[in-house]
Tab-separated table of C-alpha atoms and ligand atoms in Angstrom:
chain	number	residue	atom	x	y	z
A	1	UNK	CA	3.289	-13.509	-33.679
A	2	UNK	CA	2.775	-10.725	-36.415
A	3	UNK	CA	5.503	-11.004	-38.842
A	4	UNK	CA	5.304	-7.132	-39.498
A	5	UNK	CA	6.329	-6.595	-35.969
A	6	UNK	CA	9.820	-6.744	-34.920
A	7	UNK	CA	9.300	-6.946	-31.072
A	8	UNK	CA	7.863	-10.356	-30.530
A	9	UNK	CA	10.393	-11.804	-32.843
A	10	UNK	CA	13.246	-9.945	-31.012
A	11	UNK	CA	11.999	-11.156	-27.734
A	12	UNK	CA	11.710	-15.060	-29.142
A	13	UNK	CA	15.122	-14.689	-30.320
A	14	UNK	CA	16.740	-13.379	-27.000
A	15	UNK	CA	14.858	-16.088	-24.970
A	16	UNK	CA	17.078	-18.530	-26.943
A	17	UNK	CA	20.421	-18.358	-24.822
A	18	UNK	CA	22.901	-18.718	-27.831
A	19	UNK	CA	26.135	-18.173	-26.630
A	20	UNK	CA	28.868	-18.654	-29.374
A	21	UNK	CA	28.690	-21.904	-30.687
A	22	UNK	CA	25.315	-22.854	-29.151
A	23	UNK	CA	22.360	-22.388	-31.186
A	24	UNK	CA	19.992	-22.513	-28.658
A	25	UNK	CA	16.635	-22.822	-31.023
A	26	UNK	CA	17.542	-19.332	-32.221
A	27	UNK	CA	17.518	-20.232	-36.092
A	28	UNK	CA	14.323	-22.399	-35.773
A	29	UNK	CA	12.692	-19.539	-34.168
A	30	UNK	CA	13.652	-17.395	-37.209
A	31	UNK	CA	12.995	-19.972	-39.761
A	32	UNK	CA	9.211	-20.297	-38.204
A	33	UNK	CA	8.913	-16.679	-39.080
A	34	UNK	CA	10.366	-16.558	-42.394
A	35	UNK	CA	8.840	-19.859	-43.879
A	36	UNK	CA	5.198	-18.244	-43.888
A	37	UNK	CA	6.654	-15.606	-45.723
A	38	UNK	CA	7.685	-17.858	-48.882
A	39	UNK	CA	11.195	-18.036	-47.969
A	40	UNK	CA	12.874	-21.070	-48.782
A	41	UNK	CA	15.205	-21.971	-45.649
A	42	UNK	CA	18.337	-23.939	-45.993
A	43	UNK	CA	20.240	-24.917	-42.419
A	44	UNK	CA	23.886	-25.400	-43.107
A	45	UNK	CA	25.745	-27.010	-40.493
A	46	UNK	CA	29.683	-26.822	-40.816
A	47	UNK	CA	32.362	-28.542	-38.656
A	48	UNK	CA	36.051	-28.515	-38.434
A	49	UNK	CA	38.369	-30.289	-36.416
A	50	UNK	CA	39.494	-27.458	-34.188
A	51	UNK	CA	36.443	-25.493	-34.038
A	52	UNK	CA	33.214	-26.123	-32.432
A	53	UNK	CA	30.210	-27.115	-35.285
A	54	UNK	CA	27.860	-24.357	-35.889
A	55	UNK	CA	24.564	-23.990	-37.253
A	56	UNK	CA	23.830	-21.173	-40.079
A	57	UNK	CA	20.938	-20.276	-42.016
A	58	UNK	CA	20.664	-19.035	-45.828
A	59	UNK	CA	17.116	-17.930	-46.473
A	60	UNK	CA	15.902	-16.617	-49.728
A	61	UNK	CA	12.676	-15.440	-50.909
A	62	UNK	CA	12.349	-15.459	-54.762
A	63	UNK	CA	14.447	-17.152	-57.300
A	64	UNK	CA	15.536	-14.260	-59.777
A	65	UNK	CA	18.095	-11.593	-59.383
A	66	UNK	CA	18.948	-8.977	-58.191
A	67	UNK	CA	19.327	-10.707	-54.906
A	68	UNK	CA	19.155	-8.369	-52.138
A	69	UNK	CA	21.073	-9.850	-48.910
A	70	UNK	CA	20.523	-8.906	-44.996
A	71	UNK	CA	23.259	-10.778	-43.221
A	72	UNK	CA	23.845	-11.041	-39.359
A	73	UNK	CA	24.318	-13.191	-36.610
A	74	UNK	CA	22.259	-15.126	-33.791
A	75	UNK	CA	25.062	-15.970	-31.497
A	76	UNK	CA	25.901	-13.705	-28.822
A	77	UNK	CA	28.769	-12.993	-26.344
A	78	UNK	CA	28.875	-14.445	-22.807
A	79	UNK	CA	26.883	-12.732	-20.165
A	80	UNK	CA	29.744	-11.999	-17.596
A	81	UNK	CA	28.471	-11.746	-14.246
A	82	UNK	CA	24.811	-12.822	-14.118
A	83	UNK	CA	23.939	-11.552	-11.054
A	84	UNK	CA	24.995	-7.785	-12.108
A	85	UNK	CA	22.396	-7.878	-14.700
A	86	UNK	CA	19.075	-6.178	-13.332
A	87	UNK	CA	16.989	-7.823	-16.120
A	88	UNK	CA	17.584	-11.627	-16.756
A	89	UNK	CA	19.849	-11.603	-19.847
A	90	UNK	CA	17.675	-14.184	-21.371
A	91	UNK	CA	14.085	-12.998	-20.590
A	92	UNK	CA	13.584	-10.161	-22.992
A	93	UNK	CA	11.852	-7.904	-20.369
A	94	UNK	CA	10.568	-4.585	-21.598
A	95	UNK	CA	10.625	-1.740	-19.130
A	96	UNK	CA	9.922	1.758	-19.759
A	97	UNK	CA	9.933	1.211	-23.980
A	98	UNK	CA	13.510	-0.482	-23.361
A	99	UNK	CA	14.013	-4.315	-24.516
A	100	UNK	CA	16.635	-6.165	-22.449
A	101	UNK	CA	18.619	-9.005	-23.091
A	102	UNK	CA	22.123	-10.167	-24.387
A	103	UNK	CA	21.632	-9.699	-28.208
A	104	UNK	CA	19.188	-6.890	-27.787
A	105	UNK	CA	21.943	-4.782	-29.530
A	106	UNK	CA	24.293	-6.983	-30.901
A	107	UNK	CA	22.227	-8.048	-32.827
A	108	UNK	CA	18.725	-9.905	-32.698
A	109	UNK	CA	16.812	-6.893	-32.751
A	110	UNK	CA	18.231	-6.104	-36.177
A	111	UNK	CA	17.459	-9.632	-37.432
A	112	UNK	CA	13.839	-9.111	-36.136
A	113	UNK	CA	13.832	-5.658	-38.178
A	114	UNK	CA	14.836	-7.692	-41.247
A	115	UNK	CA	12.029	-10.062	-41.004
A	116	UNK	CA	9.863	-7.131	-40.207
A	117	UNK	CA	10.715	-4.870	-42.870
A	118	UNK	CA	10.496	-7.923	-45.527
A	119	UNK	CA	6.879	-8.671	-44.364
A	120	UNK	CA	5.914	-5.128	-44.590
A	121	UNK	CA	7.251	-4.741	-47.936
A	122	UNK	CA	5.407	-7.825	-49.151
A	123	UNK	CA	2.456	-6.722	-47.629
A	124	UNK	CA	2.331	-3.291	-49.822
A	125	UNK	CA	3.826	-4.658	-52.890
A	126	UNK	CA	3.677	-8.294	-53.220
A	127	UNK	CA	6.374	-10.704	-53.600
A	128	UNK	CA	9.648	-8.626	-54.809
A	129	UNK	CA	10.510	-8.790	-58.587
A	130	UNK	CA	14.198	-9.927	-57.878
A	131	UNK	CA	15.090	-11.886	-54.387
A	132	UNK	CA	15.391	-11.038	-50.773
A	133	UNK	CA	17.814	-13.311	-48.773
A	134	UNK	CA	18.913	-13.439	-45.046
A	135	UNK	CA	22.536	-14.982	-44.018
A	136	UNK	CA	22.522	-15.689	-40.586
A	137	UNK	CA	25.418	-17.325	-39.085
A	138	UNK	CA	25.892	-18.590	-35.375
A	139	UNK	CA	29.540	-17.880	-35.605
A	140	UNK	CA	30.589	-14.392	-35.840
A	141	UNK	CA	31.267	-13.553	-31.813
A	142	UNK	CA	33.335	-16.869	-31.777
A	143	UNK	CA	36.251	-18.011	-34.100
A	144	UNK	CA	33.956	-17.245	-37.186
A	145	UNK	CA	35.381	-20.114	-39.106
A	146	UNK	CA	32.262	-22.317	-39.555
A	147	UNK	CA	30.009	-19.244	-40.310
A	148	UNK	CA	29.492	-16.576	-42.926
A	149	UNK	CA	32.936	-17.536	-44.473
A	150	UNK	CA	31.744	-21.226	-45.217
A	151	UNK	CA	28.178	-20.256	-45.798
A	152	UNK	CA	29.619	-17.950	-48.931
A	153	UNK	CA	31.939	-20.645	-50.362
A	154	UNK	CA	28.644	-22.537	-50.251
A	155	UNK	CA	26.732	-20.129	-52.258
A	156	UNK	CA	29.170	-19.928	-54.575
A	157	UNK	CA	29.428	-23.733	-55.452
A	158	UNK	CA	25.584	-23.910	-55.618
A	159	UNK	CA	25.527	-20.734	-57.913
A	160	UNK	CA	24.079	-18.533	-55.309
A	161	UNK	CA	24.863	-14.587	-55.961
A	162	UNK	CA	24.628	-11.744	-53.425
A	163	UNK	CA	24.181	-8.167	-55.546
A	164	UNK	CA	24.388	-5.952	-52.209
A	165	UNK	CA	24.322	-6.744	-48.984
A	166	UNK	CA	23.342	-4.749	-45.401
A	167	UNK	CA	25.025	-6.308	-42.488
A	168	UNK	CA	22.569	-5.610	-39.375
A	169	UNK	CA	25.642	-4.833	-36.807
A	170	UNK	CA	24.814	-2.126	-34.484
A	171	UNK	CA	26.629	0.619	-36.606
A	172	UNK	CA	24.540	3.506	-35.241
A	173	UNK	CA	25.648	5.856	-32.750
A	174	UNK	CA	22.891	7.756	-31.049
A	175	UNK	CA	19.780	6.368	-33.025
A	176	UNK	CA	19.129	4.198	-35.828
A	177	UNK	CA	20.372	5.370	-39.194
A	178	UNK	CA	22.496	8.385	-37.958
A	179	UNK	CA	25.685	6.388	-38.922
A	180	UNK	CA	26.573	3.464	-41.369
A	181	UNK	CA	30.008	1.415	-41.422
A	182	UNK	CA	31.181	1.726	-45.118
A	183	UNK	CA	34.345	0.092	-44.058
A	184	UNK	CA	36.558	-1.140	-40.811
A	185	UNK	CA	39.997	-1.140	-40.144
A	186	UNK	CA	41.744	-4.529	-40.194
A	187	UNK	CA	43.263	-6.287	-37.104
A	188	UNK	CA	46.614	-8.008	-37.013
A	189	UNK	CA	48.428	-9.568	-34.104
A	190	UNK	CA	52.162	-9.633	-33.823
A	191	UNK	CA	54.738	-11.675	-31.581
A	192	UNK	CA	57.989	-10.889	-31.416
A	193	UNK	CA	60.791	-12.752	-29.745
A	194	UNK	CA	64.225	-11.095	-28.720
A	195	UNK	CA	66.932	-13.674	-28.288
A	196	UNK	CA	70.049	-12.842	-26.084
A	197	UNK	CA	72.168	-14.729	-24.320
A	198	UNK	CA	71.645	-16.469	-20.675
A	199	UNK	CA	73.612	-15.863	-17.898
A	200	UNK	CA	74.399	-15.073	-14.165
A	201	UNK	CA	73.294	-11.642	-13.224
A	202	UNK	CA	76.522	-11.018	-11.314
A	203	UNK	CA	78.247	-11.423	-14.592
A	204	UNK	CA	76.472	-9.557	-17.037
A	205	UNK	CA	79.376	-9.082	-19.365
A	206	UNK	CA	79.155	-12.841	-19.917
A	207	UNK	CA	75.468	-12.562	-21.047
A	208	UNK	CA	73.376	-10.618	-23.413
A	209	UNK	CA	70.011	-9.238	-21.857
A	210	UNK	CA	67.095	-9.224	-23.838
A	211	UNK	CA	65.182	-7.453	-22.162
A	212	UNK	CA	66.490	-3.915	-22.632
A	213	UNK	CA	66.696	-4.895	-26.289
A	214	UNK	CA	62.762	-5.443	-26.257
A	215	UNK	CA	62.499	-2.284	-24.139
A	216	UNK	CA	64.062	-0.191	-26.927
A	217	UNK	CA	62.165	-1.976	-29.646
A	218	UNK	CA	58.831	-1.096	-27.705
A	219	UNK	CA	59.769	2.355	-27.291
A	220	UNK	CA	60.309	2.764	-30.902
A	221	UNK	CA	57.086	1.137	-32.010
A	222	UNK	CA	55.416	3.221	-29.408
A	223	UNK	CA	56.560	6.296	-31.425
A	224	UNK	CA	55.966	4.899	-34.612
A	225	UNK	CA	53.521	6.767	-37.110
A	226	UNK	CA	51.966	4.264	-39.236
A	227	UNK	CA	50.144	6.987	-41.474
A	228	UNK	CA	48.168	10.012	-40.602
A	229	UNK	CA	44.815	8.399	-41.831
A	230	UNK	CA	43.431	8.432	-45.469
A	231	UNK	CA	40.343	9.860	-47.085
A	232	UNK	CA	37.782	7.610	-45.276
A	233	UNK	CA	40.007	6.155	-42.602
A	234	UNK	CA	41.399	7.141	-39.275
A	235	UNK	CA	45.039	6.438	-38.834
A	236	UNK	CA	46.506	2.780	-38.234
A	237	UNK	CA	47.310	2.022	-34.641
A	238	UNK	CA	49.660	-0.234	-32.948
A	239	UNK	CA	49.140	-1.120	-29.311
A	240	UNK	CA	51.549	-3.468	-27.190
A	241	UNK	CA	49.554	-5.698	-25.621
A	242	UNK	CA	51.935	-8.104	-23.416
A	243	UNK	CA	55.657	-8.659	-22.707
A	244	UNK	CA	56.998	-11.742	-21.024
A	245	UNK	CA	60.500	-13.019	-20.062
A	246	UNK	CA	58.836	-16.095	-18.445
A	247	UNK	CA	61.816	-15.736	-15.713
A	248	UNK	CA	60.968	-17.246	-12.068
A	249	UNK	CA	64.895	-16.600	-11.018
A	250	UNK	CA	66.154	-13.398	-9.912
A	251	UNK	CA	69.555	-14.451	-10.439
A	252	UNK	CA	69.196	-15.429	-14.068
A	253	UNK	CA	69.241	-13.181	-17.200
A	254	UNK	CA	66.953	-14.813	-19.358
A	255	UNK	CA	67.748	-15.988	-22.663
A	256	UNK	CA	64.709	-14.630	-24.489
A	257	UNK	CA	61.677	-12.290	-24.159
A	258	UNK	CA	58.628	-12.067	-26.086
A	259	UNK	CA	55.813	-9.284	-26.790
A	260	UNK	CA	52.662	-8.983	-28.451
A	261	UNK	CA	51.437	-6.322	-30.845
A	262	UNK	CA	47.916	-5.535	-32.371
A	263	UNK	CA	47.656	-3.285	-35.040
A	264	UNK	CA	44.624	-1.924	-36.417
A	265	UNK	CA	45.104	-0.847	-40.159
A	266	UNK	CA	43.391	1.435	-42.812
A	267	UNK	CA	43.323	1.286	-46.415
A	268	UNK	CA	46.954	2.508	-46.920
A	269	UNK	CA	48.606	-1.137	-45.598
A	270	UNK	CA	48.416	-4.722	-46.109
A	271	UNK	CA	49.615	-7.174	-43.479
A	272	UNK	CA	52.249	-7.931	-45.434
A	273	UNK	CA	53.435	-4.351	-45.951
A	274	UNK	CA	53.229	-3.789	-42.233
A	275	UNK	CA	55.564	-6.704	-41.637
A	276	UNK	CA	58.132	-5.424	-44.086
A	277	UNK	CA	58.200	-2.169	-42.288
A	278	UNK	CA	58.401	-3.623	-38.699
A	279	UNK	CA	60.969	-6.327	-39.566
A	280	UNK	CA	63.032	-3.258	-40.761
A	281	UNK	CA	62.532	-1.364	-38.085
A	282	UNK	CA	63.457	-4.349	-35.736
A	283	UNK	CA	66.767	-5.167	-37.391
A	284	UNK	CA	67.669	-1.703	-36.993
A	285	UNK	CA	67.331	-1.945	-33.270
A	286	UNK	CA	68.912	-5.518	-33.378
A	287	UNK	CA	72.155	-3.791	-35.089
A	288	UNK	CA	72.266	-1.253	-32.506
A	289	UNK	CA	71.767	-3.134	-29.539
A	290	UNK	CA	72.609	-6.848	-30.556
A	291	UNK	CA	70.275	-9.816	-29.954
A	292	UNK	CA	68.031	-11.637	-32.763
A	293	UNK	CA	64.573	-10.923	-33.463
A	294	UNK	CA	61.893	-13.553	-34.434
A	295	UNK	CA	58.578	-11.970	-35.846
A	296	UNK	CA	55.219	-13.690	-36.685
A	297	UNK	CA	51.963	-12.694	-37.073
A	298	UNK	CA	48.290	-13.634	-37.523
A	299	UNK	CA	45.406	-11.475	-39.079
A	300	UNK	CA	42.380	-11.583	-37.042
A	301	UNK	CA	40.490	-9.367	-39.482
A	302	UNK	CA	40.848	-8.022	-42.596
A	303	UNK	CA	39.685	-4.554	-43.331
A	304	UNK	CA	36.842	-3.896	-45.815
A	305	UNK	CA	35.885	-0.750	-47.652
A	306	UNK	CA	32.832	0.141	-49.787
A	307	UNK	CA	33.581	3.240	-51.864
A	308	UNK	CA	30.957	6.085	-51.714
A	309	UNK	CA	28.826	5.388	-54.980
A	310	UNK	CA	25.592	3.917	-56.107
A	311	UNK	CA	24.780	1.541	-53.197
A	312	UNK	CA	26.085	3.974	-50.385
A	313	UNK	CA	23.728	6.616	-52.055
A	314	UNK	CA	20.769	4.416	-51.948
A	315	UNK	CA	21.147	3.490	-48.573
A	316	UNK	CA	21.666	7.381	-47.702
A	317	UNK	CA	18.499	8.466	-49.452
A	318	UNK	CA	16.593	5.656	-47.814
A	319	UNK	CA	17.410	6.443	-44.418
A	320	UNK	CA	16.724	10.067	-44.948
A	321	UNK	CA	13.215	9.333	-46.115
A	322	UNK	CA	12.527	7.791	-42.631
A	323	UNK	CA	14.338	9.995	-40.439
A	324	UNK	CA	14.806	13.351	-42.346
A	325	UNK	CA	18.642	13.200	-41.914
A	326	UNK	CA	21.606	11.935	-44.221
A	327	UNK	CA	23.702	9.384	-41.982
A	328	UNK	CA	27.315	9.870	-41.428
A	329	UNK	CA	29.446	7.451	-43.308
A	330	UNK	CA	32.078	5.726	-41.027
A	331	UNK	CA	35.114	3.330	-40.646
A	332	UNK	CA	35.721	3.346	-37.242
A	333	UNK	CA	35.067	0.616	-34.838
A	334	UNK	CA	36.113	-3.236	-34.473
A	335	UNK	CA	35.816	-5.686	-37.457
A	336	UNK	CA	32.629	-7.639	-38.416
A	337	UNK	CA	31.387	-10.405	-41.081
A	338	UNK	CA	31.358	-7.507	-43.776
A	339	UNK	CA	35.108	-8.214	-44.203
A	340	UNK	CA	34.189	-11.716	-45.866
A	341	UNK	CA	31.447	-10.314	-47.800
A	342	UNK	CA	33.026	-7.508	-49.297
A	343	UNK	CA	34.587	-10.191	-51.714
A	344	UNK	CA	30.990	-10.981	-52.938
A	345	UNK	CA	29.180	-7.787	-53.260
A	346	UNK	CA	28.836	-3.988	-52.218
A	347	UNK	CA	28.275	-4.189	-48.421
A	348	UNK	CA	27.721	-1.699	-45.892
A	349	UNK	CA	26.786	-2.024	-41.917
A	350	UNK	CA	23.425	-0.345	-40.794
A	351	UNK	CA	21.748	-1.447	-37.614
A	352	UNK	CA	20.900	0.123	-34.342
A	353	UNK	CA	22.820	2.005	-31.863
A	354	UNK	CA	25.374	0.115	-29.821
A	355	UNK	CA	25.997	1.797	-27.182
A	356	UNK	CA	25.318	-1.157	-24.637
A	357	UNK	CA	26.600	-3.992	-26.942
A	358	UNK	CA	28.523	-6.891	-25.026
A	359	UNK	CA	27.838	-4.996	-21.763
A	360	UNK	CA	25.751	-5.816	-18.564
A	361	UNK	CA	21.793	-5.059	-19.352
A	362	UNK	CA	22.285	-4.620	-22.627
A	363	UNK	CA	19.180	-3.112	-24.267
A	364	UNK	CA	17.622	-1.496	-27.196
A	365	UNK	CA	14.387	1.003	-27.334
A	366	UNK	CA	11.300	-0.033	-28.814
A	367	UNK	CA	11.469	3.379	-30.697
A	368	UNK	CA	14.663	2.655	-32.396
A	369	UNK	CA	13.382	-0.637	-33.449
A	370	UNK	CA	10.693	0.515	-35.282
A	371	UNK	CA	12.960	3.148	-36.791
A	372	UNK	CA	15.154	0.419	-38.054
A	373	UNK	CA	12.610	-1.505	-39.463
A	374	UNK	CA	10.946	1.329	-41.606
A	375	UNK	CA	14.818	2.069	-42.889
A	376	UNK	CA	15.080	-1.274	-43.881
A	377	UNK	CA	12.033	-0.945	-45.572
A	378	UNK	CA	12.675	2.022	-47.266
A	379	UNK	CA	15.748	0.217	-48.654
A	380	UNK	CA	13.866	-2.412	-49.891
A	381	UNK	CA	11.460	-0.024	-51.894
B	401	ZN	ZN1	27.370	-8.339	-33.915
């Protein structure tokens, strides 16, 4: 394998069926590409009682600062209906300039581009003055408990410092470098339970049916404008995801009904401020309609935002040197490990076009992979 070529490495990575939480040899493939370049590789296996053990890798070239970090994940989502794939999801076929396989877009090809860009940089300039590191987890698509969070904790306790970081998630729209993510909205799940009084359907006056009360609450939440968006973010949104009375009987008014909501929130809110607003809205409905409300929530992803400044300007200029065009700065889409890294250093997501991620016949164009490699090299320069 030639280190400066991302294609062979991307293929070798795709051929490891590393569906979360399996590593399936993916990190060993990566280590064998990094070690000859002078990286010292540290494997970090983390384990907790209620989450599967995960293999992670922190590789660093150089011992002095500043330390520029490429972050990403070698785990992939399941293939789904395997028979529906035209190309074996773990064969890494190349057909008509496209590389196929699970993880081709999200995000094994970007990891291969990290390595190829570093190899080209060394070939041209020798060893970097500071350090280049790779923080690679096997737990991004899963619960994200034994992955990046714990590697960052470990780094902190061992005195490791990251100065700037690119996460290689598929951030682009049509081709590599046309868009970078400088933030993501946060995500939280809320569970609401409305308690009424159980009773016979023929004697509704002796009962308090919680379902119409919940219906009223849902109607108000559906019309709730959380905000109109902020300078860099789209408006926050709330979606009802489930309603359930778990009532098998046709002649019983149920005692309670529960509902689930997912909120995607921008930088104008915190989970705490949202819950306060939600509680006061729900209590108003209970005052009008009767019933008791119970609310609980869990945060499935904190937001992150890197203010446009020196770092985003550096990335933008590096991209323009390669593509001739400045990227769009976006904060749209789902959540990523950048939400953890943002507590340590400025971070942005810069990767391939992600149109086929998590889909049948996931693929990436070889041209795009080469473009991304040159962009990463341009950032390192
Ligand atoms: Zn990803």
